[in-house]
Tab-separated table of C-alpha atoms and ligand atoms in Angstrom:
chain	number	residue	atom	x	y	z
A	1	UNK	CA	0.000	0.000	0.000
A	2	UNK	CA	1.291	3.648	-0.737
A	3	UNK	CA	0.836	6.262	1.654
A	4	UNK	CA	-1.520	9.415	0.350
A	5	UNK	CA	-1.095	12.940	0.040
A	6	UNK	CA	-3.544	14.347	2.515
A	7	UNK	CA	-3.852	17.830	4.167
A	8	UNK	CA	-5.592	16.992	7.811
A	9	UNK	CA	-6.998	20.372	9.729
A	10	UNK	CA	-8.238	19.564	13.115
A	11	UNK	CA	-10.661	22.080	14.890
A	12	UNK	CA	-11.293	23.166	18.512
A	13	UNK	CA	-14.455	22.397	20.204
A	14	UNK	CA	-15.107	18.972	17.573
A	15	UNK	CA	-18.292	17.444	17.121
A	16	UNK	CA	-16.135	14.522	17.177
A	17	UNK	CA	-16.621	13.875	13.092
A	18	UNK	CA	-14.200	14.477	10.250
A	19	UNK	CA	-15.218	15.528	6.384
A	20	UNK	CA	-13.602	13.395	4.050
A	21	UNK	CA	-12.935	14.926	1.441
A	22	UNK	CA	-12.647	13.042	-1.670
A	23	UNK	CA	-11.801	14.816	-5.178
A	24	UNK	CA	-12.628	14.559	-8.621
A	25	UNK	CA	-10.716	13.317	-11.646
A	26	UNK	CA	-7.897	15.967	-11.725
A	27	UNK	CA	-8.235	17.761	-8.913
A	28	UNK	CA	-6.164	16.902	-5.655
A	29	UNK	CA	-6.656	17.362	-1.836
A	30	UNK	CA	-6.284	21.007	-1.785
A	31	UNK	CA	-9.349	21.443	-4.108
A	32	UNK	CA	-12.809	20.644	-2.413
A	33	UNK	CA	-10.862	22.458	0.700
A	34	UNK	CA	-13.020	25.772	0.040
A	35	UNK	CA	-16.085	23.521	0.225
A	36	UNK	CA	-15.870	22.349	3.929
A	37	UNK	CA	-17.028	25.493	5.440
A	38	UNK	CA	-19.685	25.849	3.450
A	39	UNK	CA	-20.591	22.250	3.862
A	40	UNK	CA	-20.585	22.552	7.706
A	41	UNK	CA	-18.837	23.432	10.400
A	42	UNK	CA	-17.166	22.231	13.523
A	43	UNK	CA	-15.568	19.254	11.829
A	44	UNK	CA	-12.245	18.319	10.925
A	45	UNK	CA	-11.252	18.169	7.936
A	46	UNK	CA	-8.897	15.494	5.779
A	47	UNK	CA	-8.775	15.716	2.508
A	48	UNK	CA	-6.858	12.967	0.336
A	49	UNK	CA	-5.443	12.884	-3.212
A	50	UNK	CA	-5.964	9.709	-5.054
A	51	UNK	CA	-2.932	7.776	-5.533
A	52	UNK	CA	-3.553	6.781	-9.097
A	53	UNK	CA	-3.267	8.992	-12.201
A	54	UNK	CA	-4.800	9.250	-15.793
A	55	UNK	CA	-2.463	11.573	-18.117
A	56	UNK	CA	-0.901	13.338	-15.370
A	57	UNK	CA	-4.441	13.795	-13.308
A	58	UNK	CA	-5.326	12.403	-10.004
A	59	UNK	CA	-7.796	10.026	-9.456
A	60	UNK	CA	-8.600	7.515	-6.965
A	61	UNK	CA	-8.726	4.137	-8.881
A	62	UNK	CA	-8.395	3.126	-12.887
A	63	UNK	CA	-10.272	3.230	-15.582
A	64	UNK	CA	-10.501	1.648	-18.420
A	65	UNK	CA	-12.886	4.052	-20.332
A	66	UNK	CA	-15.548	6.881	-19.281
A	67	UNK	CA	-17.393	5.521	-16.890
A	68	UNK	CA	-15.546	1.911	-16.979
A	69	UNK	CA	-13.587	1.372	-13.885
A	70	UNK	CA	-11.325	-1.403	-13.538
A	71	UNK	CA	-12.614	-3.105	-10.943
A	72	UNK	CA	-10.141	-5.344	-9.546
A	73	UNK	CA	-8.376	-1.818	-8.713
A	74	UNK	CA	-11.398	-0.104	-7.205
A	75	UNK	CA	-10.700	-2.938	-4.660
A	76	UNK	CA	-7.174	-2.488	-4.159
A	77	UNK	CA	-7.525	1.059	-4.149
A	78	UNK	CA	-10.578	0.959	-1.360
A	79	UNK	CA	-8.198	-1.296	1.106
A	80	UNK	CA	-5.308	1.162	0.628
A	81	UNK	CA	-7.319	4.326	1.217
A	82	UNK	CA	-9.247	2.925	4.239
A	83	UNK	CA	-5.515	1.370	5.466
A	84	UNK	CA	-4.059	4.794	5.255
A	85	UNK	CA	-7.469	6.550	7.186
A	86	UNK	CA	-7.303	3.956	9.907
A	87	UNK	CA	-3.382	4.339	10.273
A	88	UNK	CA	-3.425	8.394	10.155
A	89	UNK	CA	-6.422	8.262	12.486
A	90	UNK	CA	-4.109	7.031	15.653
A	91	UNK	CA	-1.681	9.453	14.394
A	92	UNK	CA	-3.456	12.609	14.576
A	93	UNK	CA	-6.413	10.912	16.619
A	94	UNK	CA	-9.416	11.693	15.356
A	95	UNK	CA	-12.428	9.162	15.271
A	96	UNK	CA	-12.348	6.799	12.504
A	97	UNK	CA	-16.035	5.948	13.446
A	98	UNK	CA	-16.925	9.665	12.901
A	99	UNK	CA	-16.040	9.733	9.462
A	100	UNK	CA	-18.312	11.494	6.741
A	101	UNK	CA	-16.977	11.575	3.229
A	102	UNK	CA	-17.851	14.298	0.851
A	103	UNK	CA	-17.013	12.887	-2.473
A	104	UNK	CA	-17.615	14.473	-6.025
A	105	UNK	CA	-17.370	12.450	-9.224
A	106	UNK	CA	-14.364	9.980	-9.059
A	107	UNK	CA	-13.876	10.846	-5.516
A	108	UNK	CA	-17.552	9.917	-4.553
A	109	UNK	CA	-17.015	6.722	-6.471
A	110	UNK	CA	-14.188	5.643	-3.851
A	111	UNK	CA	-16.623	6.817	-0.972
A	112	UNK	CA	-19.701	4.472	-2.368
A	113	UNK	CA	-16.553	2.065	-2.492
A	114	UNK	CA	-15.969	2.100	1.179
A	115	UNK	CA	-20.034	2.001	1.465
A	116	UNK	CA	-19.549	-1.505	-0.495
A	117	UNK	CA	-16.723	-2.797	0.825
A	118	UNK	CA	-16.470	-1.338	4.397
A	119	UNK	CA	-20.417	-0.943	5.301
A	120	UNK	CA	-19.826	-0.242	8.342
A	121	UNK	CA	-17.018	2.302	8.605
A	122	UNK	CA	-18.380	5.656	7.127
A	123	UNK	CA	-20.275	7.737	9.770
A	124	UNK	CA	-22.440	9.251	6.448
A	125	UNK	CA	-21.431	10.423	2.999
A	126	UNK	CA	-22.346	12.924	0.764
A	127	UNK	CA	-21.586	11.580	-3.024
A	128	UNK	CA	-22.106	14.449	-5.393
A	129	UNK	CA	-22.366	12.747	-9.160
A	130	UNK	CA	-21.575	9.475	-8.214
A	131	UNK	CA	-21.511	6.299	-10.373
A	132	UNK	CA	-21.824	2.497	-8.609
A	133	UNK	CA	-18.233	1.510	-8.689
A	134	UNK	CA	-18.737	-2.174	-8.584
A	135	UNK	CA	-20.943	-4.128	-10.612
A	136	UNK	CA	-22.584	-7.798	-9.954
A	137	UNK	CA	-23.067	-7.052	-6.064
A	138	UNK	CA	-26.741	-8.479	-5.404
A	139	UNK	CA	-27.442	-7.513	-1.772
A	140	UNK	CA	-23.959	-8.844	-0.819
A	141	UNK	CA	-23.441	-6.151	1.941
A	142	UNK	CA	-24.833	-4.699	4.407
A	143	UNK	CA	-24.560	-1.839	7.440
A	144	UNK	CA	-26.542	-2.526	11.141
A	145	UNK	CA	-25.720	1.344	11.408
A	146	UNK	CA	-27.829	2.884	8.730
A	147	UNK	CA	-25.418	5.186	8.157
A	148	UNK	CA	-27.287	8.473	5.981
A	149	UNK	CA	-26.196	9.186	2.474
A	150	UNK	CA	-26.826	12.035	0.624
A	151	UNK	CA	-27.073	11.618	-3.503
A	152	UNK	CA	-27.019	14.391	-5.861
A	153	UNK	CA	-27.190	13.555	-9.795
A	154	UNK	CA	-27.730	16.046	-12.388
A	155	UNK	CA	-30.513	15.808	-14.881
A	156	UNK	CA	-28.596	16.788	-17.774
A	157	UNK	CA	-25.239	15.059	-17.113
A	158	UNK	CA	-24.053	13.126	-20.296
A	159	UNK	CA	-21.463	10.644	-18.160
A	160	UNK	CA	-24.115	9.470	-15.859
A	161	UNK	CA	-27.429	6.919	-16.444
A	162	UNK	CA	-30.208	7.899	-14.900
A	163	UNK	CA	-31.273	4.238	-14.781
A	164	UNK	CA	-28.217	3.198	-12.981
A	165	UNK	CA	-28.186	5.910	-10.578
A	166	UNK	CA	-31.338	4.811	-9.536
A	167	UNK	CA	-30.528	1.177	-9.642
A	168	UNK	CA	-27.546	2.460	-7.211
A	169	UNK	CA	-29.812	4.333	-5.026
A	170	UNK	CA	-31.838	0.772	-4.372
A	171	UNK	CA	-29.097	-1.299	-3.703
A	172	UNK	CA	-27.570	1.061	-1.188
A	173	UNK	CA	-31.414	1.281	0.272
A	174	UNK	CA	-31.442	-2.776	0.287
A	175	UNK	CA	-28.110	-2.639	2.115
A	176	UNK	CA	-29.368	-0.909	5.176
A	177	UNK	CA	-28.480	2.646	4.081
A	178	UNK	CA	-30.488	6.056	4.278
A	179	UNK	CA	-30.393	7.207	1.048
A	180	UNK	CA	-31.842	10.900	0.276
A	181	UNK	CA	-31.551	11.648	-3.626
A	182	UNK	CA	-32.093	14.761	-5.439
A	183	UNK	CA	-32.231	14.707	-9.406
A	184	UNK	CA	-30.775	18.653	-9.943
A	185	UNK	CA	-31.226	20.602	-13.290
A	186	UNK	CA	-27.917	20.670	-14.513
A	187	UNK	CA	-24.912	18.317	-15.972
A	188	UNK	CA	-21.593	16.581	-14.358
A	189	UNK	CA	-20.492	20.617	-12.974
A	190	UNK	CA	-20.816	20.989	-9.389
A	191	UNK	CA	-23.602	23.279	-8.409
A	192	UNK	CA	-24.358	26.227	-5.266
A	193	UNK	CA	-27.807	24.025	-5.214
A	194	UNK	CA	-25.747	21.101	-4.458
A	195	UNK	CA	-23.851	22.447	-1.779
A	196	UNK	CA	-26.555	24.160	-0.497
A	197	UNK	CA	-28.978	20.784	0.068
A	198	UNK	CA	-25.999	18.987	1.413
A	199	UNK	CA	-25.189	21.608	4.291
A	200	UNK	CA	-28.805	21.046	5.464
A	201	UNK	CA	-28.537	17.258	5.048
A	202	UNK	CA	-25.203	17.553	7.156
A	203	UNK	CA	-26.729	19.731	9.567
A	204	UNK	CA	-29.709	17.927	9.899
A	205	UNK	CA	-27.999	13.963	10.914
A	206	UNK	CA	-24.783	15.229	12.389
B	301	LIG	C1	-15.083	7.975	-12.556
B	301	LIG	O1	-14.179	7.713	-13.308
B	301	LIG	O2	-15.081	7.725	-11.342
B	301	LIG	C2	-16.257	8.628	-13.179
B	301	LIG	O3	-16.218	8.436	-14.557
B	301	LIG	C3	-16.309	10.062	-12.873
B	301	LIG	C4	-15.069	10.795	-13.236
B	301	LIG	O4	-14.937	11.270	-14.377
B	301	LIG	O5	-14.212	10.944	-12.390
């Protein structure tokens, strides 16, 4: 497993939970950084950059084509991320119970990844344009904690089907999570609407 680049900001007075911050194809763990105070506040905050690249840009696993992820490193990728939260957790002790991952595009991708593969380790996540990472999963996981999860999509967005995003809002809901979706008018772009629903979501369950 490789270590990640990761900028950790603890606050005073904690509500005991950290944002996650997971970013999208390109960006890196400096970019949804202006985001967390909007988002909520009284957290820490760790934001990662994904330890794989695609023509120079960060991401957080492969792919083998829009919207084709290689699979087999989605796993991999999942393990090493939630390897390197657990082992930075004792270092700079925060709560690795109290996580809740704000992910957008790629980076919400890892997040449901962790949902799938580590049900119950998230506290909550917010997954802004997300995609189901892993395919042929029947109800093969499941959380006791019913963990909430916000979902925003946007109507218009060309790298997203609106048939699998619901099909990935059902198996998360069969799985034991609490799902709220909202279907926005506009494409893949990150919206003030988005950010806007998710701070109440956030303020409302944490
Ligand atoms: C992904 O690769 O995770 C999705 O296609 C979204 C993105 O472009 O990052």
């Amino acid at each position: 497993f490789k270590p990640m680049q990761y900028i950790y900001q603890p606050v005073d007075n904690a509500t005991g939970y950290t944002l996650l911050l997971l970013h999208g194809t390109g960006g890196d763990e400096r970019d949804l950084l202006p985001l967390a105070p909007q988002l909520g506040a009284g957290f820490n905050i760790l934001s990662l950059r994904g330890n794989v690249e695609e023509h120079g840009m960060p991401r957080f696993f492969r792919r083998l084509g829009m919207g084709i992820f290689d699979e087999k490193d989605v796993h991999f990728r999942t393990h090493e991320m939630v390897h390197f939260i657990k082992e930075l957790a004792d270092r700079e002790e925060f709560d690795s119970n109290k996580l809740i991952a704000a992910g957008y595009s790629n980076g919400a991708n890892i997040a449901g990844a962790v949902l799938i593969l580590y049900p119950e380790l998230l506290a909550g996540a917010v997954l802004f344009r997300p995609m189901q990472p892993l395919s042929g999963l029947e109800d093969s996981f499941e959380t006791q904690r019913q963990q909430p999860v916000f979902i925003s999509s946007g109507k218009h967005d060309g790298t997203v089907e609106p048939a699998a995003t619901q099909g990935y809002i059902s198996l998360l809901k069969a799985n034991g999570f609490n799902v709220t979706a909202h279907d926005l008018p506009t494409g893949h772009n990150l919206t003030q609407e988005d950010i806007g629903l998710a701070s109440q979501w956030i303020k409302a369950h944490f």
